[in-house]
Amino acid sequence: MKIVTALLITVLSAALISFTSSSELEIGATMPKGDVKMMDVSGKSYSLNDLKMDNGLLVIFSCNTCPWVIKWNDRYNPVAEVAKKNKIGMVLVNSNENYRDRGDGMDDMQKFAEKSKYTMKYVLDKNHIVADAFGAAKTPHVFLFDKNGKLVYRGAIDDNAGDKNAVTKPWLKNALNAIGSGQEVSAKTSKSIGCTIKRTR
Amino acid sequence: MRLIWVLCVSLLLSCGSDTSEKSKSQSFSTTVNMGPFKMLKADQYTGVMEQFKGQKAVVLNLWATWCQPCVKEFPYLVSLRNQYQDDVEVVFISFDFPEAKTDAEAFLKKQGVTWDTYMRTGNDQEFFKVLPESFSGALPYTAFIAKDGTLVKEITGAHTKEQFEVYFRQLAERVTP
C-alpha cells in the first residue's frame, strides 16, 4: 500500500508541475519573432528587426489599462532618450488581445500614445505571438537585447513606480548605458509588481 | 501493478475534468462580518505562512483591487476556503497601492472574508526575497502549498472556480509521505 501511495504522490506531483505556464526568456537567449510585423500607432507596420539599432533593441510589454504602466509612464520618454543616445532601438508592445474592446484596441493605443507624447514606436502584438515567444508575463515587462540580438537584461524599469525622484536602482538606464558603451550589464534581472498580459487563451 | 496504473490514470484524468458536479453550490456572500485586515512587512511573511505548517495546507493569493482578474476570481477562493477550511487555509495578501487601503478593506468586507487577511507594506523588492522565487510580479498569483510546506503548484492570471477546486481538493487529500 505504501508503494501505491508513493506512486500516486509522484504521478500527481508530475501532473501538477506539468500545468506550470511557460517561463520568461533566459538571459543570453536570442531575440525571438524578430520578423513578425506589428502595426504601430502611426499606421505603419514594423518588426523587431526593423527597429533594432546598432547596439540593440529595448522591448517593453506595455498597455493603456494597467495602473503600474500609468505609474511608470513618466519614465518611458526619458528611457527612450537614453536608448537613442546609446544607439539602441526601443518599442512598446501591447499584447493585451483579450482587452482590445476594453481599452487596449488600436484606437485606444493611438489616443494613449498621443496623450503620453510617446517618442518611441507603440505596436499591437496580434494574438500575443511575440509575448508568448518572450514568455512575457506582465505590463510593464522589460526585455533588452544587445547588438547581437542576445538578451542582456530582463525585468523592471527601476525600483520605484510611484516616484521617479525616489528611485534608488535605475536598472534599465544602467543596462542601456552599459551595452551602449560595450560593457557587461551588472544587474541582469529584476522584478516588479505588474498586471498580467490579458491573453485570449 | 495493473491496479496501480488504473488508479494513477483515473486520478490524472480527474485533474483535467469538470469538477463542478462535486462542487457545493455556494452563493456569493455579502455579510458585513470581516476578519482583521493586517499590514504585513516582508520580514513578517514567513511567520504568517509557518503558522500553518503541519496543521493545514495553504493557498496563497496575491491580489489588488486595481486588478480586474483578481477581483473576478476572489469570490471563488472565498467560497472554496469556506468549503475546505478544515484542511486548507487561504492567505490573501493585497498588493494595493497604500492610498487604496480603504478600497481594499471595503472589498474584503463585501466578499465576506472573516479570517485574518493582509496588505503588504514597505518595499516590494523585500517581498520578492521572501515570496516563491518564480513569482514574476504579475497579479493575480496563487500558490498551493501542502501541509508539510512543499510548494506544489503556482498559477498566474484569473482561473475558474472549477480550476481552483482541482487544486484545493488535491491539497486536502494529499497524503504526507
Short mmCIF file of C-alpha atoms in Angstrom, two decimals:
data_model
loop_
_atom_site.label_atom_id
_atom_site.label_comp_id
_atom_site.label_asym_id
_atom_site.label_seq_id
_atom_site.Cartn_x
_atom_site.Cartn_y
_atom_site.Cartn_z
CA MET A 1 0.00 0.00 0.00
CA LYS A 2 2.94 2.29 0.78
CA ILE A 3 4.23 1.76 -2.77
CA VAL A 4 0.84 2.62 -4.24
CA THR A 5 0.66 5.79 -2.16
CA ALA A 6 4.19 6.83 -3.12
CA LEU A 7 3.44 6.23 -6.80
CA LEU A 8 0.24 8.23 -6.63
CA ILE A 9 2.02 11.15 -4.99
CA THR A 10 4.75 11.06 -7.65
CA VAL A 11 2.27 10.94 -10.52
CA LEU A 12 0.10 13.68 -9.03
CA SER A 13 3.11 15.91 -8.42
CA ALA A 14 4.19 15.45 -12.03
CA ALA A 15 0.68 16.30 -13.18
CA LEU A 16 0.64 19.47 -11.08
CA ILE A 17 4.04 20.60 -12.32
CA SER A 18 3.01 19.96 -15.92
CA PHE A 19 0.38 22.69 -15.68
CA THR A 20 3.01 25.35 -14.97
CA SER A 21 2.95 28.16 -17.55
CA SER A 22 5.80 28.96 -19.95
CA SER A 23 8.77 30.75 -18.46
CA GLU A 24 10.45 34.03 -19.35
CA LEU A 25 13.20 34.21 -21.95
CA GLU A 26 16.55 33.38 -20.37
CA ILE A 27 19.45 35.83 -20.26
CA GLY A 28 21.68 35.12 -23.27
CA ALA A 29 18.78 33.87 -25.41
CA THR A 30 18.39 35.10 -28.99
CA MET A 31 15.56 37.55 -29.68
CA PRO A 32 12.60 35.51 -30.97
CA LYS A 33 9.99 36.53 -33.56
CA GLY A 34 12.23 39.24 -34.95
CA ASP A 35 10.49 39.19 -38.34
CA VAL A 36 6.86 39.41 -37.18
CA LYS A 37 5.31 42.64 -38.45
CA MET A 38 3.22 44.57 -35.93
CA MET A 39 1.02 47.60 -36.52
CA ASP A 40 2.29 50.81 -34.92
CA VAL A 41 0.02 53.65 -33.74
CA SER A 42 1.24 55.59 -36.81
CA GLY A 43 -0.48 53.05 -39.07
CA LYS A 44 2.79 51.62 -40.35
CA SER A 45 3.98 48.10 -39.55
CA TYR A 46 7.36 47.21 -38.06
CA SER A 47 9.14 44.05 -36.98
CA LEU A 48 11.55 43.93 -34.04
CA ASN A 49 14.39 43.53 -36.54
CA ASP A 50 13.24 46.72 -38.31
CA LEU A 51 13.52 48.66 -35.03
CA LYS A 52 16.82 47.25 -33.78
CA MET A 53 19.64 49.79 -33.91
CA ASP A 54 23.45 49.41 -33.94
CA ASN A 55 23.73 48.47 -30.26
CA GLY A 56 20.49 46.58 -29.73
CA LEU A 57 16.77 46.81 -29.05
CA LEU A 58 14.70 47.57 -25.96
CA VAL A 59 11.28 45.86 -25.90
CA ILE A 60 8.77 46.82 -23.20
CA PHE A 61 5.47 44.95 -22.99
CA SER A 62 3.02 47.66 -22.08
CA CYS A 63 -0.63 48.69 -22.37
CA ASN A 64 -3.08 51.52 -21.66
CA THR A 65 -5.02 49.95 -18.83
CA CYS A 66 -2.59 48.85 -16.13
CA PRO A 67 -2.11 51.16 -13.10
CA TRP A 68 1.55 50.11 -12.92
CA VAL A 69 2.10 51.29 -16.52
CA ILE A 70 0.42 54.57 -15.60
CA LYS A 71 2.77 54.91 -12.61
CA TRP A 72 5.88 54.29 -14.73
CA ASN A 73 4.65 56.12 -17.83
CA ASP A 74 6.55 59.31 -16.96
CA ARG A 75 9.80 57.35 -17.40
CA TYR A 76 9.13 55.96 -20.89
CA ASN A 77 10.27 59.02 -22.83
CA PRO A 78 13.38 59.65 -20.68
CA VAL A 79 14.30 55.97 -21.14
CA ALA A 80 13.84 56.40 -24.91
CA GLU A 81 16.33 59.29 -24.81
CA VAL A 82 18.91 57.15 -23.04
CA ALA A 83 18.31 54.33 -25.52
CA LYS A 84 18.69 56.66 -28.52
CA LYS A 85 21.87 58.17 -27.09
CA ASN A 86 23.28 54.64 -26.85
CA LYS A 87 22.15 53.68 -30.38
CA ILE A 88 19.59 51.23 -29.07
CA GLY A 89 16.12 50.99 -30.62
CA MET A 90 13.00 50.99 -28.42
CA VAL A 91 9.48 49.68 -28.87
CA LEU A 92 6.42 49.32 -26.67
CA VAL A 93 4.42 46.17 -27.40
CA ASN A 94 0.73 45.84 -26.47
CA SER A 95 -0.19 42.14 -26.26
CA ASN A 96 -3.50 42.51 -24.37
CA GLU A 97 -5.54 40.68 -27.01
CA ASN A 98 -8.35 39.96 -24.56
CA TYR A 99 -8.76 43.68 -23.81
CA ARG A 100 -8.94 45.01 -27.38
CA ASP A 101 -12.54 46.02 -26.66
CA ARG A 102 -11.74 47.19 -23.13
CA GLY A 103 -9.18 49.94 -23.56
CA ASP A 104 -6.37 48.20 -25.41
CA GLY A 105 -7.54 48.39 -29.02
CA MET A 106 -5.57 50.27 -31.67
CA ASP A 107 -7.76 53.39 -31.31
CA ASP A 108 -7.10 53.41 -27.57
CA MET A 109 -3.38 52.90 -28.16
CA GLN A 110 -3.29 55.84 -30.54
CA LYS A 111 -5.02 58.10 -28.02
CA PHE A 112 -2.79 56.92 -25.19
CA ALA A 113 0.38 57.41 -27.26
CA GLU A 114 -0.73 60.90 -28.23
CA LYS A 115 -1.64 61.85 -24.66
CA SER A 116 1.67 60.44 -23.38
CA LYS A 117 3.61 62.16 -26.19
CA TYR A 118 5.44 58.91 -26.85
CA THR A 119 8.67 59.31 -28.77
CA MET A 120 9.01 55.58 -29.48
CA LYS A 121 7.01 53.08 -31.54
CA TYR A 122 3.95 51.54 -29.85
CA VAL A 123 2.83 48.39 -31.66
CA LEU A 124 -0.04 45.91 -31.37
CA ASP A 125 1.00 42.28 -30.91
CA LYS A 126 -1.88 40.44 -32.56
CA ASN A 127 -2.79 37.23 -30.72
CA HIS A 128 0.13 37.89 -28.31
CA ILE A 129 2.51 35.96 -30.59
CA VAL A 130 5.54 37.99 -29.54
CA ALA A 131 4.60 37.99 -25.83
CA ASP A 132 4.24 34.20 -25.92
CA ALA A 133 7.65 33.77 -27.57
CA PHE A 134 9.26 36.03 -24.94
CA GLY A 135 7.39 34.44 -22.03
CA ALA A 136 6.31 37.96 -21.11
CA ALA A 137 4.10 37.80 -18.03
CA LYS A 138 3.02 41.33 -17.23
CA THR A 139 2.94 45.01 -18.02
CA PRO A 140 5.36 46.67 -17.86
CA HIS A 141 7.86 43.89 -18.58
CA VAL A 142 11.25 44.87 -19.97
CA PHE A 143 13.49 42.86 -22.32
CA LEU A 144 16.78 44.40 -23.54
CA PHE A 145 18.82 42.84 -26.36
CA ASP A 146 22.39 43.71 -27.31
CA LYS A 147 23.83 44.30 -30.81
CA ASN A 148 23.99 40.52 -31.37
CA GLY A 149 20.31 40.13 -30.52
CA LYS A 150 21.06 38.38 -27.21
CA LEU A 151 19.01 39.12 -24.10
CA VAL A 152 21.17 41.04 -21.61
CA TYR A 153 18.56 42.47 -19.20
CA ARG A 154 15.05 41.45 -18.18
CA GLY A 155 12.62 42.78 -15.60
CA ALA A 156 11.64 46.22 -14.34
CA ILE A 157 12.37 49.82 -15.32
CA ASP A 158 13.50 50.78 -11.82
CA ASP A 159 12.65 50.15 -8.18
CA ASN A 160 10.07 52.87 -7.59
CA ALA A 161 6.98 53.05 -9.79
CA GLY A 162 5.26 55.69 -7.71
CA ASP A 163 8.00 58.30 -7.51
CA LYS A 164 10.71 58.81 -10.11
CA ASN A 165 12.60 61.07 -7.73
CA ALA A 166 12.86 58.31 -5.13
CA VAL A 167 14.39 55.71 -7.46
CA THR A 168 17.50 54.12 -5.96
CA LYS A 169 18.02 51.40 -8.58
CA PRO A 170 17.64 52.64 -12.18
CA TRP A 171 18.22 49.12 -13.53
CA LEU A 172 17.14 49.76 -17.11
CA LYS A 173 19.06 53.00 -17.60
CA ASN A 174 22.17 51.35 -16.18
CA ALA A 175 21.75 48.41 -18.56
CA LEU A 176 21.25 50.71 -21.57
CA ASN A 177 24.36 52.71 -20.70
CA ALA A 178 26.35 49.51 -20.16
CA ILE A 179 25.63 47.92 -23.53
CA GLY A 180 25.89 51.30 -25.25
CA SER A 181 29.47 51.53 -24.04
CA GLY A 182 30.27 47.88 -24.72
CA GLN A 183 30.26 46.83 -21.08
CA GLU A 184 28.55 43.91 -19.40
CA VAL A 185 25.25 44.59 -17.65
CA SER A 186 25.80 44.13 -13.92
CA ALA A 187 22.19 43.59 -12.73
CA LYS A 188 20.79 41.29 -15.42
CA THR A 189 17.35 40.66 -13.93
CA SER A 190 14.96 42.43 -11.60
CA LYS A 191 11.32 42.15 -10.60
CA SER A 192 8.36 44.42 -10.04
CA ILE A 193 4.63 44.07 -9.50
CA GLY A 194 2.53 44.42 -12.63
CA CYS A 195 -0.68 43.45 -14.43
CA THR A 196 -0.92 40.12 -16.22
CA ILE A 197 -0.88 40.27 -20.00
CA LYS A 198 -4.50 39.69 -20.99
CA ARG A 199 -4.23 36.69 -23.28
CA THR A 200 -7.12 35.06 -25.07
CA ARG A 201 -6.03 31.54 -24.17
CA MET B 1 0.52 -3.39 -10.80
CA ARG B 2 -2.42 -3.06 -13.15
CA LEU B 3 -4.50 -1.65 -10.32
CA ILE B 4 -1.83 0.97 -9.65
CA TRP B 5 -1.90 2.19 -13.25
CA VAL B 6 -5.70 2.28 -13.32
CA LEU B 7 -5.66 4.35 -10.15
CA CYS B 8 -2.99 6.73 -11.48
CA VAL B 9 -4.75 7.24 -14.82
CA SER B 10 -8.08 7.85 -13.11
CA LEU B 11 -6.55 10.46 -10.86
CA LEU B 12 -4.74 12.16 -13.71
CA LEU B 13 -7.90 12.33 -15.78
CA SER B 14 -9.77 13.82 -12.86
CA CYS B 15 -7.23 16.71 -12.80
CA GLY B 16 -8.45 17.99 -16.14
CA SER B 17 -12.12 17.11 -15.91
CA ASP B 18 -15.03 19.28 -14.97
CA THR B 19 -15.36 19.08 -11.25
CA SER B 20 -18.43 21.24 -10.94
CA GLU B 21 -20.56 18.18 -10.23
CA LYS B 22 -18.75 17.68 -6.97
CA SER B 23 -18.64 21.36 -6.11
CA LYS B 24 -21.02 22.51 -3.48
CA SER B 25 -23.01 25.41 -4.80
CA GLN B 26 -22.28 28.38 -2.57
CA SER B 27 -23.78 31.74 -3.19
CA PHE B 28 -21.62 34.86 -3.04
CA SER B 29 -21.62 36.16 0.48
CA THR B 30 -22.47 39.76 1.26
CA THR B 31 -22.03 39.53 5.01
CA VAL B 32 -20.73 42.59 6.83
CA ASN B 33 -18.55 40.48 9.12
CA MET B 34 -14.85 40.74 8.46
CA GLY B 35 -11.66 39.38 9.97
CA PRO B 36 -8.66 41.54 10.88
CA PHE B 37 -7.00 43.31 7.94
CA LYS B 38 -3.34 43.49 8.91
CA MET B 39 -0.45 45.41 7.43
CA LEU B 40 2.29 42.95 6.51
CA LYS B 41 6.00 43.68 6.22
CA ALA B 42 8.22 41.38 4.19
CA ASP B 43 10.03 40.11 7.28
CA GLN B 44 6.69 39.03 8.78
CA TYR B 45 5.66 36.94 5.76
CA THR B 46 7.46 33.73 6.74
CA GLY B 47 5.92 33.79 10.21
CA VAL B 48 2.43 34.09 8.75
CA MET B 49 2.98 31.12 6.46
CA GLU B 50 4.80 28.99 9.05
CA GLN B 51 1.89 29.09 11.49
CA PHE B 52 0.01 26.63 9.27
CA LYS B 53 2.88 24.20 8.73
CA GLY B 54 1.87 20.71 9.83
CA GLN B 55 -1.67 21.94 10.50
CA LYS B 56 -3.21 22.90 7.17
CA ALA B 57 -2.33 23.28 3.53
CA VAL B 58 -2.19 26.92 2.37
CA VAL B 59 -3.44 28.67 -0.74
CA LEU B 60 -1.56 31.95 -1.07
CA ASN B 61 -3.28 34.57 -3.23
CA LEU B 62 -1.66 37.89 -4.13
CA TRP B 63 -4.26 40.34 -5.37
CA ALA B 64 -5.26 44.01 -5.62
CA THR B 65 -8.45 45.98 -6.16
CA TRP B 66 -6.95 47.55 -9.33
CA CYS B 67 -6.51 44.07 -10.81
CA GLN B 68 -9.68 43.03 -12.63
CA PRO B 69 -8.83 39.31 -12.90
CA CYS B 70 -8.07 39.31 -9.16
CA VAL B 71 -11.45 40.80 -8.35
CA LYS B 72 -13.19 38.32 -10.64
CA GLU B 73 -11.66 35.19 -9.12
CA PHE B 74 -11.73 36.38 -5.49
CA PRO B 75 -15.21 35.03 -4.62
CA TYR B 76 -14.25 31.57 -5.91
CA LEU B 77 -11.35 31.45 -3.46
CA VAL B 78 -13.55 32.65 -0.59
CA SER B 79 -16.14 30.01 -1.39
CA LEU B 80 -13.59 27.20 -1.69
CA ARG B 81 -11.86 28.29 1.53
CA ASN B 82 -15.17 28.01 3.36
CA GLN B 83 -15.74 24.59 1.81
CA TYR B 84 -12.26 23.20 2.58
CA GLN B 85 -11.39 25.18 5.72
CA ASP B 86 -10.75 22.08 7.84
CA ASP B 87 -7.77 21.18 5.62
CA VAL B 88 -6.88 24.31 3.67
CA GLU B 89 -6.38 27.97 4.67
CA VAL B 90 -6.37 30.82 2.18
CA VAL B 91 -3.89 33.64 2.83
CA PHE B 92 -4.83 36.75 0.90
CA ILE B 93 -2.16 39.45 0.58
CA SER B 94 -3.27 42.69 -1.05
CA PHE B 95 -0.72 44.48 -3.23
CA ASP B 96 -2.86 47.58 -3.47
CA PHE B 97 -1.25 50.99 -3.52
CA PRO B 98 -1.17 52.49 0.01
CA GLU B 99 -3.77 55.10 -0.95
CA ALA B 100 -6.25 52.31 -1.81
CA LYS B 101 -6.25 50.68 1.63
CA THR B 102 -9.82 51.78 2.33
CA ASP B 103 -10.98 50.36 -1.02
CA ALA B 104 -9.30 47.05 -0.25
CA GLU B 105 -10.89 46.93 3.17
CA ALA B 106 -14.35 47.64 1.74
CA PHE B 107 -13.85 44.95 -0.87
CA LEU B 108 -12.84 42.34 1.73
CA LYS B 109 -15.86 43.22 3.82
CA LYS B 110 -18.17 42.83 0.85
CA GLN B 111 -16.58 39.49 -0.01
CA GLY B 112 -17.17 38.14 3.49
CA VAL B 113 -13.57 37.39 4.38
CA THR B 114 -13.96 36.50 8.04
CA TRP B 115 -10.40 35.37 8.77
CA ASP B 116 -7.06 37.21 9.01
CA THR B 117 -6.04 38.90 5.79
CA TYR B 118 -3.10 41.12 4.87
CA MET B 119 -1.92 44.14 2.93
CA ARG B 120 1.74 44.43 2.10
CA THR B 121 3.60 47.46 3.31
CA GLY B 122 7.17 48.52 2.59
CA ASN B 123 9.43 47.93 -0.38
CA ASP B 124 8.21 45.39 -2.94
CA GLN B 125 11.81 44.30 -3.52
CA GLU B 126 11.92 42.97 0.03
CA PHE B 127 8.84 40.85 -0.73
CA PHE B 128 10.45 39.35 -3.81
CA LYS B 129 13.16 37.99 -1.49
CA VAL B 130 10.66 36.03 0.63
CA LEU B 131 7.90 35.11 -1.83
CA PRO B 132 8.24 31.99 -4.05
CA GLU B 133 11.18 32.58 -6.40
CA SER B 134 9.21 32.00 -9.58
CA PHE B 135 6.66 34.75 -8.77
CA SER B 136 7.16 37.14 -11.68
CA GLY B 137 5.28 40.03 -10.12
CA ALA B 138 2.19 39.58 -12.28
CA LEU B 139 -1.12 39.62 -10.41
CA PRO B 140 -3.18 37.62 -9.67
CA TYR B 141 -0.78 34.98 -8.39
CA THR B 142 -1.85 31.88 -6.49
CA ALA B 143 0.42 29.29 -4.87
CA PHE B 144 -0.75 25.95 -3.49
CA ILE B 145 1.36 24.83 -0.55
CA ALA B 146 0.98 21.41 1.07
CA LYS B 147 0.64 20.87 4.81
CA ASP B 148 4.32 19.96 5.02
CA GLY B 149 5.27 23.32 3.44
CA THR B 150 6.01 21.97 -0.04
CA LEU B 151 5.10 24.32 -2.89
CA VAL B 152 3.14 22.05 -5.24
CA LYS B 153 1.59 24.43 -7.76
CA GLU B 154 1.70 28.09 -8.86
CA ILE B 155 -0.70 29.82 -11.22
CA THR B 156 -0.83 33.32 -12.61
CA GLY B 157 -3.86 35.04 -14.08
CA ALA B 158 -7.56 34.50 -13.49
CA HIS B 159 -8.94 30.99 -13.13
CA THR B 160 -12.39 29.49 -12.78
CA LYS B 161 -13.77 28.02 -9.59
CA GLU B 162 -13.59 24.57 -11.15
CA GLN B 163 -9.90 25.00 -11.95
CA PHE B 164 -9.18 26.16 -8.41
CA GLU B 165 -11.16 23.34 -6.88
CA VAL B 166 -8.95 20.71 -8.53
CA TYR B 167 -6.02 22.03 -6.52
CA PHE B 168 -7.95 22.62 -3.31
CA ARG B 169 -9.13 19.02 -3.41
CA GLN B 170 -5.66 17.71 -4.12
CA LEU B 171 -4.23 19.71 -1.23
CA ALA B 172 -6.96 18.47 1.11
CA GLU B 173 -6.45 14.85 0.06
CA ARG B 174 -2.67 14.94 -0.24
CA VAL B 175 -1.05 12.21 1.80
CA THR B 176 2.12 13.27 3.56
CA PRO B 177 4.77 10.66 2.69
#
